[in-house]
Structure formats: structure tokens, C-alpha cells
Amino acid sequence: RKVLGQMDMSSANSKANIDKKVAVLEKKLKESDKQFIKLYGDWSKQMISEQQFRLLSAHFEQEKKDYTEQIEKLKAMAENLENSTDKAERLADEMAECAEIKELTTDIVNRLIEKIEVSEPQTINGEKVQNIRIGLRQIPCAGDGEPAVILVQQHLGALAQSPGDAE
């Protein structure tokens, strides 16, 4: 939680910096538009030549394009920053819940396991063998800081040794 708090402060500062940069660029974009409108007025009054108008017009168009691209990039960065913060918060919540696990319940197993693949049974050396693949979700810990994989393996190992389950 402490790291998440520091990350929130850092992302808030970054978000604030991004918002400031966007505001500055938007102000520059508006100023550029005003200058272009003035340029057009000067051209329509024949205060500048056609060639000067075209040259300056191309400059203002490029400037507008550059500002718009920079604004879009900064807004995408801000959105990615928000998404990263949301993911980190969900991960911290999940980790906090995992730290409390003392016993695997059906609900917990369902949250930890993404899929189970069971192969066709085979007879090898007179013994019936069936491979089972368990795909775990991306949850970093369970129990007393043990990885979820270890806790699930221990639980499944205990189930495999239980009488009446040998089929």
C-alpha cells in the first residue's frame, strides 16, 4: 500500500505536468489560429502578396498539425497513466486479499485457476495415467506470502492423497 501511495503521488504529479503541457499547447494552438485569421485578413485586404500568404499559411498549418499531434500524444500518456494506476490499485487489492488466505475454498480456487486441461487416460506399465494441466491466473501471492502456485499445488497434492479419489 505504501508503494501504491507513492505511485499515486508520482502519477498525480505526472498527470498535473501533462495537463499543464496540454493547456500550454492548446493556448498556442488558439494563438496560432488567431494569427492565421489575421494573416487571411491581411491577404484579403491585399496587404501581403499571394506568395507570402501561401508561405505563411503553410507554416501555420504545419504548426497547427504539430501542436495537435503533441496534444494527442500527451492525452494518450495521461490515459495510460490512469490505466496503470487503476491496474496497480486492483493488484494491491488482490494482493491484500491473498495475504489473508488460510485455506483454499472453491471460490478462491476459481479466482486463482483460469483453466484446467485433462488429457485422455492412458495405461502405462499397467497403471492408469491421466495428465492434468492447471492454468493459473496472474495473482502474485497467496497465504503467508507464498506464490499462489505453491498453495494450489499443496492443496491439489492433499486432494490426490485423499482416499476415494483414485479413479
mmCIF file of C-alpha atoms in Angstrom, residues 1-151:
data_model
loop_
_atom_site.group_PDB
_atom_site.id
_atom_site.type_symbol
_atom_site.label_atom_id
_atom_site.label_comp_id
_atom_site.label_asym_id
_atom_site.label_seq_id
_atom_site.Cartn_x
_atom_site.Cartn_y
_atom_site.Cartn_z
ATOM 1 C CA ARG A 1 0.000 0.000 0.000
ATOM 2 C CA LYS A 2 2.871 2.355 0.799
ATOM 3 C CA VAL A 3 4.403 1.829 -2.649
ATOM 4 C CA LEU A 4 0.989 2.329 -4.224
ATOM 5 C CA GLY A 5 0.614 5.595 -2.311
ATOM 6 C CA GLN A 6 3.984 6.776 -3.610
ATOM 7 C CA MET A 7 2.995 5.694 -7.105
ATOM 8 C CA ASP A 8 -0.250 7.672 -6.790
ATOM 9 C CA MET A 9 1.690 10.786 -5.756
ATOM 10 C CA SER A 10 4.112 10.338 -8.626
ATOM 11 C CA SER A 11 1.337 9.749 -11.147
ATOM 12 C CA ALA A 12 -0.603 12.738 -9.810
ATOM 13 C CA ASN A 13 2.467 14.914 -10.328
ATOM 14 C CA SER A 14 2.969 13.487 -13.805
ATOM 15 C CA LYS A 15 -0.718 13.940 -14.622
ATOM 16 C CA ALA A 16 -0.563 17.528 -13.413
ATOM 17 C CA ASN A 17 2.536 18.153 -15.550
ATOM 18 C CA ILE A 18 0.861 16.589 -18.567
ATOM 19 C CA ASP A 19 -2.277 18.683 -18.015
ATOM 20 C CA LYS A 20 -0.139 21.841 -17.811
ATOM 21 C CA LYS A 21 1.658 20.971 -21.042
ATOM 22 C CA VAL A 22 -1.655 20.272 -22.781
ATOM 23 C CA ALA A 23 -3.032 23.621 -21.589
ATOM 24 C CA VAL A 24 0.051 25.461 -22.887
ATOM 25 C CA LEU A 25 -0.158 23.704 -26.250
ATOM 26 C CA GLU A 26 -3.893 24.383 -26.556
ATOM 27 C CA LYS A 27 -3.228 28.054 -25.824
ATOM 28 C CA LYS A 28 -0.508 28.099 -28.502
ATOM 29 C CA LEU A 29 -2.895 26.402 -30.922
ATOM 30 C CA LYS A 30 -5.563 29.069 -30.343
ATOM 31 C CA GLU A 31 -2.962 31.815 -30.751
ATOM 32 C CA SER A 32 -1.781 30.244 -34.000
ATOM 33 C CA ASP A 33 -5.370 30.160 -35.272
ATOM 34 C CA LYS A 34 -5.813 33.846 -34.370
ATOM 35 C CA GLN A 35 -2.614 34.715 -36.230
ATOM 36 C CA PHE A 36 -3.779 32.754 -39.269
ATOM 37 C CA ILE A 37 -7.123 34.594 -39.258
ATOM 38 C CA LYS A 38 -5.212 37.895 -39.083
ATOM 39 C CA LEU A 39 -2.966 36.722 -41.926
ATOM 40 C CA TYR A 40 -6.012 35.890 -44.019
ATOM 41 C CA GLY A 41 -7.449 39.332 -43.286
ATOM 42 C CA ASP A 42 -4.174 40.956 -44.377
ATOM 43 C CA TRP A 43 -4.164 38.901 -47.578
ATOM 44 C CA SER A 44 -7.811 39.726 -48.353
ATOM 45 C CA LYS A 45 -7.003 43.440 -47.921
ATOM 46 C CA GLN A 46 -4.036 42.861 -50.258
ATOM 47 C CA MET A 47 -1.591 43.938 -47.551
ATOM 48 C CA ILE A 48 0.555 40.866 -48.337
ATOM 49 C CA SER A 49 1.211 39.058 -51.588
ATOM 50 C CA GLU A 50 -0.252 35.718 -52.622
ATOM 51 C CA GLN A 51 3.201 34.127 -52.303
ATOM 52 C CA GLN A 52 3.680 35.448 -48.763
ATOM 53 C CA PHE A 53 0.193 34.254 -47.824
ATOM 54 C CA ARG A 54 0.868 30.739 -49.149
ATOM 55 C CA LEU A 55 4.244 30.558 -47.395
ATOM 56 C CA LEU A 56 2.885 31.729 -44.045
ATOM 57 C CA SER A 57 -0.274 29.669 -44.466
ATOM 58 C CA ALA A 58 1.822 26.500 -44.891
ATOM 59 C CA HIS A 59 3.805 27.477 -41.780
ATOM 60 C CA PHE A 60 0.637 27.928 -39.704
ATOM 61 C CA GLU A 61 -0.823 24.652 -40.978
ATOM 62 C CA GLN A 62 2.349 22.762 -40.015
ATOM 63 C CA GLU A 63 2.403 24.472 -36.625
ATOM 64 C CA LYS A 64 -1.242 23.526 -36.047
ATOM 65 C CA LYS A 65 -0.545 19.924 -37.060
ATOM 66 C CA ASP A 66 2.469 19.724 -34.709
ATOM 67 C CA TYR A 67 0.546 21.174 -31.755
ATOM 68 C CA THR A 68 -2.396 18.845 -32.372
ATOM 69 C CA GLU A 69 -0.129 15.772 -32.539
ATOM 70 C CA GLN A 70 1.655 16.778 -29.331
ATOM 71 C CA ILE A 71 -1.670 17.309 -27.553
ATOM 72 C CA GLU A 72 -2.941 13.896 -28.686
ATOM 73 C CA LYS A 73 0.283 12.193 -27.504
ATOM 74 C CA LEU A 74 0.108 13.883 -24.115
ATOM 75 C CA LYS A 75 -3.557 12.968 -23.672
ATOM 76 C CA ALA A 76 -2.746 9.342 -24.550
ATOM 77 C CA MET A 77 0.081 9.394 -21.980
ATOM 78 C CA ALA A 78 -2.327 10.734 -19.350
ATOM 79 C CA GLU A 79 -4.836 7.998 -20.159
ATOM 80 C CA ASN A 80 -2.134 5.296 -19.961
ATOM 81 C CA LEU A 81 -1.035 6.724 -16.631
ATOM 82 C CA GLU A 82 -4.603 6.499 -15.310
ATOM 83 C CA ASN A 83 -4.941 2.924 -16.607
ATOM 84 C CA SER A 84 -1.641 1.937 -14.953
ATOM 85 C CA THR A 85 -2.756 3.435 -11.664
ATOM 86 C CA ASP A 86 -6.090 1.586 -11.852
ATOM 87 C CA LYS A 87 -4.314 -1.705 -12.570
ATOM 88 C CA ALA A 88 -1.905 -1.138 -9.688
ATOM 89 C CA GLU A 89 -4.801 -0.439 -7.329
ATOM 90 C CA ARG A 90 -6.606 -3.623 -8.399
ATOM 91 C CA LEU A 91 -3.375 -5.595 -7.955
ATOM 92 C CA ALA A 92 -2.858 -4.133 -4.477
ATOM 93 C CA ASP A 93 -6.438 -5.040 -3.522
ATOM 94 C CA GLU A 94 -5.958 -8.579 -4.864
ATOM 95 C CA MET A 95 -2.651 -8.950 -3.003
ATOM 96 C CA ALA A 96 -4.238 -7.749 0.236
ATOM 97 C CA GLU A 97 -6.972 -10.360 -0.152
ATOM 98 C CA CYS A 98 -4.414 -13.070 -0.971
ATOM 99 C CA ALA A 99 -2.451 -12.308 2.178
ATOM 100 C CA GLU A 100 -5.444 -13.342 4.276
ATOM 101 C CA ILE A 101 -5.878 -16.838 2.759
ATOM 102 C CA LYS A 102 -5.590 -19.609 5.352
ATOM 103 C CA GLU A 103 -7.463 -22.338 3.463
ATOM 104 C CA LEU A 104 -8.389 -22.782 -0.171
ATOM 105 C CA THR A 105 -12.117 -22.614 -0.763
ATOM 106 C CA THR A 106 -13.948 -23.260 -4.018
ATOM 107 C CA ASP A 107 -14.346 -19.511 -4.547
ATOM 108 C CA ILE A 108 -10.625 -18.879 -4.051
ATOM 109 C CA VAL A 109 -9.643 -21.761 -6.328
ATOM 110 C CA ASN A 110 -11.982 -20.389 -9.009
ATOM 111 C CA ARG A 111 -10.322 -16.983 -8.686
ATOM 112 C CA LEU A 112 -6.833 -18.484 -8.868
ATOM 113 C CA ILE A 113 -7.362 -21.017 -11.665
ATOM 114 C CA GLU A 114 -8.007 -19.811 -15.179
ATOM 115 C CA LYS A 115 -8.421 -23.204 -16.851
ATOM 116 C CA ILE A 116 -7.905 -26.927 -16.307
ATOM 117 C CA GLU A 117 -7.000 -29.293 -19.138
ATOM 118 C CA VAL A 118 -7.421 -33.030 -18.575
ATOM 119 C CA SER A 119 -5.856 -35.443 -21.074
ATOM 120 C CA GLU A 120 -7.290 -38.751 -22.189
ATOM 121 C CA PRO A 121 -6.481 -41.577 -19.752
ATOM 122 C CA GLN A 122 -3.612 -43.842 -20.775
ATOM 123 C CA THR A 123 -2.376 -47.130 -19.391
ATOM 124 C CA ILE A 124 1.378 -47.095 -18.827
ATOM 125 C CA ASN A 125 3.072 -50.158 -17.233
ATOM 126 C CA GLY A 126 -0.315 -51.397 -16.105
ATOM 127 C CA GLU A 127 -1.140 -48.105 -14.363
ATOM 128 C CA LYS A 128 -3.865 -45.711 -15.424
ATOM 129 C CA VAL A 129 -2.278 -42.272 -16.047
ATOM 130 C CA GLN A 130 -4.039 -39.029 -16.842
ATOM 131 C CA ASN A 131 -2.235 -35.709 -17.271
ATOM 132 C CA ILE A 132 -3.785 -32.589 -15.826
ATOM 133 C CA ARG A 133 -2.648 -29.041 -16.720
ATOM 134 C CA ILE A 134 -3.780 -26.211 -14.488
ATOM 135 C CA GLY A 135 -3.533 -22.670 -15.849
ATOM 136 C CA LEU A 136 -3.340 -20.131 -13.033
ATOM 137 C CA ARG A 137 -4.459 -16.520 -13.257
ATOM 138 C CA GLN A 138 -1.870 -13.793 -12.770
ATOM 139 C CA ILE A 139 -2.166 -13.467 -8.998
ATOM 140 C CA PRO A 140 1.179 -12.878 -7.306
ATOM 141 C CA CYS A 141 0.695 -14.366 -3.848
ATOM 142 C CA ALA A 142 -1.481 -16.355 -1.530
ATOM 143 C CA GLY A 143 -1.297 -17.446 2.075
ATOM 144 C CA ASP A 144 1.695 -16.217 4.040
ATOM 145 C CA GLY A 145 3.400 -14.601 1.049
ATOM 146 C CA GLU A 146 3.711 -17.908 -0.822
ATOM 147 C CA PRO A 147 3.110 -17.780 -4.549
ATOM 148 C CA ALA A 148 -0.408 -18.899 -5.471
ATOM 149 C CA VAL A 149 1.065 -21.764 -7.497
ATOM 150 C CA ILE A 150 2.640 -23.361 -4.414
ATOM 151 C CA LEU A 151 -0.537 -23.085 -2.335
#
